[in-house]
Amino acid sequence: MSTKKIALVTGGGSGLGFAIAQQFVQHGITTIIAGRDMDKLNKAKETLGSDCHARTCDVTNLASIPEFVNGLVQDFGQIDILVNNAGINQKKEFTEVTDEEFQRVISTNLCAVFTMSREVVKDMLKRNSGCIINISSMAAQYGLPKVIAYSASKTAIDGLTRAMAVELSPKGIRVNAIAPGFIYSDMTATALNSDPERKAKVFGRTPMGHMGQPEDIGQAALYLASDGAKYVTGVVLPVDGGNSIGF
Ligand code: NDP
């Protein structure tokens, strides 16, 4: 049996999930990336190499999650680290958001995190050991306009993280969250550059004065997953250049 740790990163085919998977693989963690788009996952796997494995999974199909997790446990032996990173956002005026749209965001960003965690924890409990990292957001730290469902989902993630941590830490499973600030991607950079007022607002309250890089989130996840964080549980770690405490 391999002594390498096994991680599952949902949404690991792109963006922050990819950056997390990259750090994990580079530091000897066998990493399974999961998402709906196999082409995207295969491209990521090509870059990440043979210690990365790609699996399709639509996390909103909650009923399929137990079988998905059981399949991984059969193939890889166990899951030591779960990163609940898959997520969607929707920017829309409060009164324009339909019930279906609200539920779709909640289902992806919250319900799936619960179900995936519950199933993976069943495996972790066999060894009384494991680490779960949820990806939260600045939307849970302060009020942001036009992202009602997203804000609700990410605020719930912080509560879920704390509740899971108190229940599971006595059983050897640490549960933490990362709250990324404004992190560079083609999409976020274009969005900010096309809205100078918003850009000024973001950087006006970010003491470090610039955006973060996906790698910053990868490094934070690597730390939380490592033995160096063996006494850390129940925290929501902002990786935000000070944005959440900025004036
Ligand atoms: P991306 O859109 O690049 O990545 C999201 C990933 O989630 C994709 O790989 C996508 O894969 C996967 N995903 C979405 N829906 C599903 C689903 N139903 N089932 C399985 N996988 C799914 O976004 P980011 O990297 O920016 O976001 C990653 C996380 O970080 C999210 O939780 C987001 O809320 C959070 N975040 C990001 C910030 C940023 O600045 N980028 C700031 C704060 C928080 P596929 O299409 O293959 O299904």
Coordinates of C-alpha atoms and ligand atoms in Angstrom, one line a residue, residues 11 13-17 34-37 40 57-60 85-88 108 135-137 150 154 180-181 183 188, ligand 1:
G11 CA -13.4 21.6 -9.7
G13 CA -9.7 21.2 -13.7
S14 CA -9.5 25.0 -13.7
G15 CA -8.8 28.2 -11.7
L16 CA -8.2 27.9 -8.0
G17 CA -8.9 24.2 -7.9
A34 CA -13.3 16.1 -10.5
G35 CA -15.6 18.1 -12.6
R36 CA -18.3 17.9 -15.3
D37 CA -16.1 18.6 -18.3
K40 CA -11.0 20.4 -19.3
C57 CA -18.7 14.2 -11.5
D58 CA -21.6 16.7 -11.4
V59 CA -21.6 17.6 -7.8
T60 CA -25.2 18.8 -8.0
N85 CA -13.6 23.9 -4.4
A86 CA -16.2 23.4 -7.2
G87 CA -18.5 26.5 -7.2
I88 CA -20.5 28.8 -9.4
T108 CA -23.6 23.6 -6.2
I135 CA -13.4 27.2 -0.4
S136 CA -15.3 30.2 1.0
S137 CA -15.2 33.8 -0.3
Y150 CA -23.5 33.2 -3.8
K154 CA -20.5 31.0 1.1
P180 CA -9.9 33.9 -1.2
G181 CA -9.8 37.6 -1.8
I183 CA -7.5 36.5 -7.2
T188 CA -11.5 38.7 -12.9
Ligands
NDP1 P1 -13.7 28.3 -12.1 O1 -15.0 28.6 -12.8 O2 -12.4 28.5 -12.8 O3 -13.7 26.9 -11.5 C1 -14.9 26.3 -10.9 C2 -14.7 24.8 -11.1 O4 -15.9 24.2 -10.5 C3 -14.6 24.3 -12.5 O5 -13.5 23.6 -12.7 C4 -15.9 23.5 -12.7 O6 -15.6 22.4 -13.5 C5 -16.3 23.1 -11.3 N1 -17.7 23.0 -11.2 C6 -18.7 23.9 -11.3 N2 -19.9 23.3 -11.2 C7 -19.7 22.0 -11.0 C8 -20.6 20.9 -10.8 N3 -21.9 21.0 -10.8 N4 -20.0 19.7 -10.6 C9 -18.6 19.5 -10.6 N5 -17.8 20.5 -10.8 C10 -18.3 21.8 -11.0 O7 -13.8 29.2 -10.8 P2 -12.7 29.6 -9.6 O8 -11.5 28.9 -9.7 O9 -12.7 31.1 -9.6 O10 -13.5 29.2 -8.3 C11 -13.2 28.0 -7.5 C12 -13.8 28.2 -6.1 O11 -13.2 29.4 -5.6 C13 -15.3 28.5 -6.1 O12 -15.8 27.8 -5.0 C14 -15.4 30.0 -6.0 O13 -16.6 30.4 -5.4 C15 -14.2 30.3 -5.1 N6 -13.7 31.6 -5.1 C16 -13.0 32.1 -6.2 C17 -12.5 33.4 -6.2 C18 -11.7 34.0 -7.3 O14 -11.2 35.1 -7.3 N7 -11.4 33.2 -8.4 C19 -12.7 34.3 -5.1 C20 -13.4 33.7 -4.0 C21 -13.9 32.4 -4.0 P3 -16.6 21.8 -14.7 O15 -17.0 23.0 -15.5 O16 -15.7 20.8 -15.4 O17 -17.7 21.2 -14.0

